Every structure is written in C-alpha cells, then in structure tokens.
Short mmCIF file of C-alpha atoms and ligand atoms in Angstrom, two decimals:
data_model
loop_
_atom_site.label_atom_id
_atom_site.label_comp_id
_atom_site.label_asym_id
_atom_site.label_seq_id
_atom_site.Cartn_x
_atom_site.Cartn_y
_atom_site.Cartn_z
CA UNK A 29 71.63 119.19 95.47
CA UNK A 30 74.46 120.56 93.35
CA UNK A 31 77.86 119.98 94.94
CA UNK A 32 80.92 122.21 94.78
CA UNK A 33 83.50 120.87 92.31
CA UNK A 34 87.01 120.34 93.62
CA UNK A 35 90.49 119.26 92.63
CA UNK A 36 92.11 116.59 94.79
CA UNK A 37 95.91 116.53 94.77
CA UNK A 38 97.73 113.65 96.47
CA UNK A 39 101.22 114.29 97.68
CA UNK A 40 100.66 118.06 97.92
CA UNK A 41 102.90 118.65 100.90
CA UNK A 42 106.03 119.13 98.80
CA UNK A 43 107.66 119.03 95.37
CA UNK A 44 105.55 118.63 92.26
CA UNK A 45 102.28 118.27 94.11
CA UNK A 46 102.83 121.53 96.02
CA UNK A 47 103.74 123.32 92.76
CA UNK A 48 100.52 122.01 91.09
CA UNK A 49 98.48 123.25 94.09
CA UNK A 50 99.99 126.72 93.86
CA UNK A 51 99.44 127.03 90.09
CA UNK A 52 95.88 125.68 90.25
CA UNK A 53 94.98 127.98 93.09
CA UNK A 54 96.24 131.00 91.16
CA UNK A 55 94.67 130.00 87.79
CA UNK A 56 91.49 127.97 88.27
CA UNK A 57 90.19 129.16 91.60
CA UNK A 58 88.45 125.79 92.00
CA UNK A 59 88.23 124.35 95.52
CA UNK A 60 91.33 122.31 96.34
CA UNK A 61 91.75 119.26 98.59
CA UNK A 62 95.42 118.68 99.59
CA UNK A 63 96.34 115.16 100.67
CA UNK A 64 99.55 113.74 102.24
CA UNK A 65 100.76 112.35 105.54
CA UNK A 66 102.35 115.59 106.85
CA UNK A 67 99.26 117.47 107.82
CA UNK A 68 101.20 120.43 109.28
CA UNK A 69 102.86 121.13 105.93
CA UNK A 70 99.47 120.89 104.15
CA UNK A 71 97.85 123.23 106.67
CA UNK A 72 100.56 125.89 106.12
CA UNK A 73 100.22 125.65 102.34
CA UNK A 74 96.44 125.79 102.55
CA UNK A 75 96.57 128.93 104.68
CA UNK A 76 98.90 130.61 102.21
CA UNK A 77 96.77 129.72 99.21
CA UNK A 78 93.53 130.89 100.92
CA UNK A 79 95.12 134.28 101.75
CA UNK A 80 96.81 134.78 98.37
CA UNK A 81 94.07 133.57 96.05
CA UNK A 82 90.85 133.51 98.04
CA UNK A 83 90.14 129.88 97.16
CA UNK A 84 88.64 127.16 99.32
CA UNK A 85 91.37 124.75 100.35
CA UNK A 86 90.79 121.68 102.46
CA UNK A 87 93.42 119.41 103.97
CA UNK A 88 93.28 115.63 104.51
CA UNK A 89 96.11 113.89 106.38
CA UNK A 90 96.27 110.32 105.12
CA UNK A 91 98.77 107.55 104.54
CA UNK A 92 97.92 106.24 101.05
CA UNK A 93 100.08 103.14 101.53
CA UNK A 94 97.46 101.79 103.90
CA UNK A 95 95.03 99.31 102.41
CA UNK A 96 91.60 100.98 101.97
CA UNK A 97 93.04 104.50 102.00
CA UNK A 98 91.46 105.36 98.65
CA UNK A 99 87.95 104.63 99.88
CA UNK A 100 88.66 106.60 103.02
CA UNK A 101 89.84 109.59 101.02
CA UNK A 102 86.79 109.64 98.64
CA UNK A 103 84.46 109.43 101.64
CA UNK A 104 86.31 112.28 103.43
CA UNK A 105 85.97 114.49 100.29
CA UNK A 106 82.27 113.72 100.00
CA UNK A 107 81.81 114.53 103.73
CA UNK A 108 83.17 118.01 102.92
CA UNK A 109 80.30 118.44 100.44
CA UNK A 110 82.74 118.35 97.49
CA UNK A 111 82.57 116.46 94.21
CA UNK A 112 85.83 115.54 92.51
CA UNK A 113 86.20 117.27 89.13
CA UNK A 114 89.93 116.79 88.87
CA UNK A 115 92.04 114.05 90.51
CA UNK A 116 95.84 114.40 90.54
CA UNK A 117 97.49 111.18 91.56
CA UNK A 118 100.90 112.55 92.35
CA UNK A 119 101.94 110.94 95.69
CA UNK A 120 104.72 108.45 95.04
CA UNK A 121 108.26 107.49 95.96
CA UNK A 122 111.19 105.48 94.60
CA UNK A 123 114.02 103.53 96.14
CA UNK A 124 117.50 103.43 94.61
CA UNK A 125 119.03 99.99 95.42
CA UNK A 126 119.37 96.48 94.13
CA UNK A 127 115.93 94.84 94.42
CA UNK A 128 117.29 91.88 96.46
CA UNK A 129 118.68 94.33 99.10
CA UNK A 130 115.46 96.21 99.62
CA UNK A 131 113.22 95.61 102.67
CA UNK A 132 110.12 93.92 101.26
CA UNK A 133 107.74 96.09 103.34
CA UNK A 134 109.14 99.25 101.62
CA UNK A 135 108.72 97.55 98.22
CA UNK A 136 105.09 96.65 99.09
CA UNK A 137 104.45 100.24 100.31
CA UNK A 138 105.81 101.65 97.09
CA UNK A 139 103.63 99.38 94.97
CA UNK A 140 100.58 100.19 97.11
CA UNK A 141 101.15 103.98 96.87
CA UNK A 142 102.36 104.24 93.25
CA UNK A 143 99.92 101.79 91.68
CA UNK A 144 97.16 100.41 93.92
CA UNK A 145 95.99 103.69 95.59
CA UNK A 146 96.18 105.47 92.24
CA UNK A 147 94.08 102.78 90.54
CA UNK A 148 91.49 102.63 93.34
CA UNK A 149 91.14 106.41 93.52
CA UNK A 150 90.71 106.61 89.73
CA UNK A 151 88.07 103.89 89.82
CA UNK A 152 86.20 105.67 92.63
CA UNK A 153 85.95 109.02 90.87
CA UNK A 154 84.85 107.77 87.46
CA UNK A 155 81.10 107.21 88.12
CA UNK A 156 80.37 110.83 89.13
CA UNK A 157 82.61 112.16 86.34
CA UNK A 158 80.77 110.02 83.81
CA UNK A 159 77.47 111.24 85.13
CA UNK A 160 78.57 114.89 84.72
CA UNK A 161 80.19 114.05 81.34
CA UNK A 162 83.18 116.03 82.62
CA UNK A 163 86.28 115.29 84.61
CA UNK A 164 90.10 115.35 84.60
CA UNK A 165 92.51 112.73 85.87
CA UNK A 166 96.23 113.49 85.97
CA UNK A 167 98.59 110.57 86.91
CA UNK A 168 102.22 111.36 87.60
CA UNK A 169 104.38 108.68 85.98
CA UNK A 170 108.07 109.31 85.05
CA UNK A 171 110.59 108.97 82.26
CA UNK A 172 111.54 105.84 84.19
CA UNK A 173 108.34 104.37 82.66
CA UNK A 174 109.85 103.95 79.20
CA UNK A 175 112.58 101.38 79.94
CA UNK A 176 113.81 98.89 82.52
CA UNK A 177 115.68 100.72 85.27
CA UNK A 178 118.43 98.76 87.15
CA UNK A 179 118.68 100.12 90.74
CA UNK A 180 115.10 101.32 90.31
CA UNK A 181 113.62 98.01 89.14
CA UNK A 182 110.33 98.21 91.08
CA UNK A 183 109.94 102.01 90.90
CA UNK A 184 110.44 102.00 87.11
CA UNK A 185 107.93 99.14 86.78
CA UNK A 186 105.32 100.95 88.86
CA UNK A 187 105.71 103.99 86.62
CA UNK A 188 105.40 101.85 83.46
CA UNK A 189 102.13 100.62 84.98
CA UNK A 190 100.97 104.24 85.54
CA UNK A 191 101.83 105.20 81.98
CA UNK A 192 100.16 102.24 80.28
CA UNK A 193 97.09 102.38 82.53
CA UNK A 194 96.62 106.11 82.00
CA UNK A 195 97.01 106.03 78.20
CA UNK A 196 94.48 103.15 77.94
CA UNK A 197 92.07 104.98 80.24
CA UNK A 198 92.39 108.19 78.18
CA UNK A 199 91.23 106.28 75.13
CA UNK A 200 88.37 104.57 77.03
CA UNK A 201 87.00 107.67 78.74
CA UNK A 202 87.26 110.20 75.87
CA UNK A 203 83.68 109.39 74.82
CA UNK A 204 82.51 110.22 78.35
CA UNK A 205 84.03 113.66 78.33
CA UNK A 206 86.81 112.73 80.78
CA UNK A 207 90.37 113.74 80.08
CA UNK A 208 93.18 111.50 81.42
CA UNK A 209 96.85 112.30 81.15
CA UNK A 210 100.09 110.56 82.19
CA UNK A 211 102.81 113.06 83.07
CA UNK A 212 106.36 111.83 82.70
CA UNK A 213 108.83 114.10 84.42
CA UNK A 214 112.57 113.62 84.18
CA UNK A 215 114.78 114.30 87.22
CA UNK A 216 113.17 117.16 89.16
CA UNK A 217 114.64 119.02 92.15
CA UNK A 218 112.44 117.76 94.96
CA UNK A 219 112.67 115.69 98.16
CA UNK A 220 112.09 112.61 95.96
CA UNK A 221 115.88 112.20 95.65
CA UNK A 222 116.43 112.33 99.46
CA UNK A 223 113.76 109.61 99.98
CA UNK A 224 115.11 107.48 97.06
CA UNK A 225 118.80 107.83 98.06
CA UNK A 226 119.79 109.31 94.76
CA UNK A 227 122.50 111.69 95.83
CA UNK A 228 125.78 111.13 94.07
CA UNK A 229 124.01 109.84 90.93
CA UNK A 230 124.05 111.50 87.48
CA UNK A 231 120.28 111.89 87.84
CA UNK A 232 120.69 114.73 90.34
CA UNK A 233 123.10 116.68 88.14
CA UNK A 234 120.60 118.15 85.66
CA UNK A 235 117.18 118.73 87.16
CA UNK A 236 114.00 120.64 86.26
CA UNK A 237 112.19 122.64 88.84
CA UNK A 238 108.83 121.35 90.15
CA UNK A 239 107.27 124.57 88.96
CA UNK A 240 108.25 123.91 85.38
CA UNK A 241 107.00 120.33 85.56
CA UNK A 242 103.64 121.49 87.01
CA UNK A 243 103.29 124.19 84.32
CA UNK A 244 103.93 121.80 81.47
CA UNK A 245 101.60 119.20 82.98
CA UNK A 246 98.68 121.62 83.41
CA UNK A 247 99.19 122.99 79.90
CA UNK A 248 99.21 119.50 78.36
CA UNK A 249 96.10 118.50 80.28
CA UNK A 250 94.29 121.59 78.96
CA UNK A 251 95.26 120.58 75.41
CA UNK A 252 93.80 117.09 75.95
CA UNK A 253 97.14 115.27 75.49
CA UNK A 254 97.01 111.67 76.89
CA UNK A 255 100.77 111.85 77.80
CA UNK A 256 103.41 114.44 78.23
CA UNK A 257 107.18 114.20 78.84
CA UNK A 258 108.36 117.27 80.72
CA UNK A 259 111.74 119.05 80.14
CA UNK A 260 113.19 119.82 76.72
CA UNK A 261 116.08 117.37 77.21
CA UNK A 262 113.68 114.49 78.04
CA UNK A 263 111.16 115.05 75.23
CA UNK A 264 112.98 112.95 72.52
CA UNK A 265 113.64 110.12 74.99
CA UNK A 266 110.66 107.84 74.16
CA UNK A 267 111.51 108.14 70.44
CA UNK A 268 115.21 107.27 70.79
CA UNK A 269 114.50 104.41 73.16
CA UNK A 270 112.42 102.73 70.43
CA UNK A 271 115.32 102.93 68.01
CA UNK A 272 117.99 101.55 70.35
CA UNK A 273 118.62 97.91 71.34
CA UNK A 274 116.72 97.16 74.60
CA UNK A 275 119.75 95.85 76.46
CA UNK A 276 121.72 98.98 75.57
CA UNK A 277 118.87 101.19 76.93
CA UNK A 278 118.71 99.16 80.16
CA UNK A 279 122.51 99.46 80.58
CA UNK A 280 122.35 103.28 80.12
CA UNK A 281 119.45 103.63 82.59
CA UNK A 282 121.49 101.65 85.14
CA UNK A 283 124.49 103.97 84.65
CA UNK A 284 122.35 107.03 85.25
CA UNK A 285 121.09 105.71 88.55
CA UNK A 286 124.37 104.26 89.81
CA UNK A 287 125.81 105.94 92.94
N1 NAP B 319 111.53 114.27 91.54
C1 NAP B 319 111.74 113.59 90.43
O1 NAP B 319 112.88 113.52 89.94
C2 NAP B 319 110.59 112.77 89.82
C3 NAP B 319 110.76 112.33 88.52
C4 NAP B 319 109.76 111.63 87.90
C5 NAP B 319 108.60 111.38 88.57
N2 NAP B 319 108.40 111.80 89.86
C6 NAP B 319 107.18 111.53 90.55
O2 NAP B 319 106.59 112.74 90.94
C7 NAP B 319 105.71 112.47 92.07
C8 NAP B 319 105.88 113.56 93.11
O3 NAP B 319 107.16 113.38 93.68
P1 NAP B 319 108.11 114.64 94.01
O4 NAP B 319 109.24 114.63 93.08
O5 NAP B 319 107.32 115.91 94.12
O6 NAP B 319 108.69 114.13 95.45
P2 NAP B 319 108.39 114.65 96.92
O7 NAP B 319 108.67 116.09 97.08
O8 NAP B 319 109.08 113.70 97.79
O9 NAP B 319 106.81 114.50 97.06
C9 NAP B 319 106.17 113.24 97.28
C10 NAP B 319 104.80 113.53 97.89
O10 NAP B 319 104.14 112.28 98.09
C11 NAP B 319 103.63 112.25 99.39
N3 NAP B 319 103.63 110.91 99.94
C12 NAP B 319 104.70 110.04 100.05
N4 NAP B 319 104.31 108.90 100.60
C13 NAP B 319 102.95 109.04 100.91
C14 NAP B 319 101.98 108.20 101.52
N5 NAP B 319 102.31 107.01 102.00
N6 NAP B 319 100.74 108.68 101.65
C15 NAP B 319 100.38 109.92 101.19
N7 NAP B 319 101.26 110.77 100.60
C16 NAP B 319 102.50 110.31 100.45
C17 NAP B 319 104.62 113.17 100.21
O11 NAP B 319 103.98 113.69 101.34
P3 NAP B 319 104.13 113.13 102.88
O12 NAP B 319 105.56 112.73 103.05
O13 NAP B 319 103.73 114.36 103.64
O14 NAP B 319 103.17 112.05 102.97
C18 NAP B 319 104.89 114.28 99.23
O15 NAP B 319 103.90 115.27 99.30
C19 NAP B 319 105.96 111.06 92.53
O16 NAP B 319 104.92 110.21 92.02
C20 NAP B 319 107.28 110.72 91.85
O17 NAP B 319 107.40 109.33 91.58
C21 NAP B 319 109.42 112.51 90.49
#
C-alpha cells in the first residue's frame, strides 16, 4: 500500500521551525507533521496552515528530551499512515553560563535533545528513504559549531556534533538518493535567546529573522548543498576562523556571548 509522504519538523511551535513550516506549506504542499511540547501552539499553527494552503497538517506533542522519544515519534507518524520524506531536526536549545554553574540535568537535556534525539530520528528514517531512493534530512546546527564557545561550551559542542555528523552523512547517503544538509544560522530573532539567557550580549544586537533563515535553508537544500551558513555577515566566518589562531577565535567567541 502506498503511503502519503510527509515532512516532519521538530520544534515547529516557534522561531525557525515555525517559519520552515509556513514556507513549506506554501511551496511544497506536502503533508506536514509538526512536533514540539506546546501542543496548543502547534494546533493553532496547523489550523492556520490548513486554511491558508489546503495542506494536511498533523500535530504531535512530544518532549524530545525524554529517552525513547525518537522511536515514539516515528511510530506516531506511521500510525497516521504517513511516510517520512523529509525530516527537519530543528528542536534545540542553548544555555548561556559557565559550564560549572549549570544544573547537570539541564545539560543532559540539552545533549539529549540537540544530539541524541536528532541522531536517533535520523537513523529511524533512513531505511524507508533508502528503499524509496529518495529523502531529505535537514539538521539545524549553528555558527557556534565552528569554534569553541566559552559561556556556551556544551551548546557549541552539540552543534559541532550536528555539523560533523550531517556533513559525513551527506557524503554517505548521496549514492542512495538522500540529501542531507546542516544549516548553520547566526544569531536569529527567536525565543532561543530568552531560553538561553542571552539578553545583554552582543549576540542579540544584530539578528536575522527566522523567515530569512528558513528561506536560505530550503533553497540550499534544494540545491543539494551539504552545509549552509545563513546571513550575509556570517557566510565568511568558517573561512576566517581557519586562518586565525584558535585561542584568538575562542576568546572572540567568549566576548560575543558575555553578558
Ligand atoms: N535563534 C538563534 O540565534 C539560533 C542560532 C543558531 C542556531 N539555532 C538553532 O535553531 C533551532 C531552532 O531554535 P529557534 O531559534 O527557532 O528557537 P525557539 O524559537 O526557542 O524554538 C525552539 C523549538 O524547539 C522546541 N523544543 C525545545 N525543547 C524541546 C523538547 N524538549 N522537545 C521538543 N521540542 C522542543 C520548542 O518548542 P516547545 O517549547 O513547544 O517544546 C521550539 O519549537 C535550535 O536547534 C537552535 O539551536 C538558533
């Protein structure tokens, strides 16, 4: 029995995930599955997208920090009669503080969400994508992935993982017709900064909009790029970082995140 293809977006209740959902509903008209903890926000967005664009939109309320959440999500999507054609691993958060001052359960939650859930979800969708010789996986990393980030030590490291993992996977899965992209946004005007405690830092002074980030990400995915840095100001960053002494880059990153 042929199943309806769908795009699953984690962290679709706000920010970049919400912007991706809006743009995909308008352009692709593929069924969407919106995932996050705040089910009421997802339900409102889903209703709006159905009315505006006539697309099928399903909502799954789930805490992806919980062990086993990825398996639960894939089973819930299958139960809806949907097959995942595009997976967008966008849900994530950061914490701005000295590592030694952070509560360890928040650190564990961040690692579970930013890395473990993303990896498990990716692993779960690959078999059916390989069978169809078609599929797209978008992982949201960050410009924090390119260097060590004092005050964001764990967050930056989780995003380095996402970047390296995604670029390697893009090379592995090309022969199977599966596109994988790591998206590296710079500072973007979303609730991320409230959650992280970034207010008062230089990071929040020049920000892109989530709509611009989503547009660049979708365009780069269409072109088959394995990685994209969003925002004109951020684009040269990976290049300059390679030329500068590592300690100097770390010092600068720390200054940008200092409150
Ligand atoms: N904003 C920036 O400056 C920036 C820069 C670089 C990279 N990024 C990355 O971009 C991605 C999206 O962040 P954003 O900027 O759009 O921030 P945001 O507006 O705070 O969105 C984060 C999303 O993740 C969801 N989420 C958080 N914890 C979750 C959990 N335990 N289970 C399920 N969903 C969860 C949130 O929904 P619920 O609260 O409803 O669960 C929300 O939909 C993140 O991976 C972030 O690291 C952001």
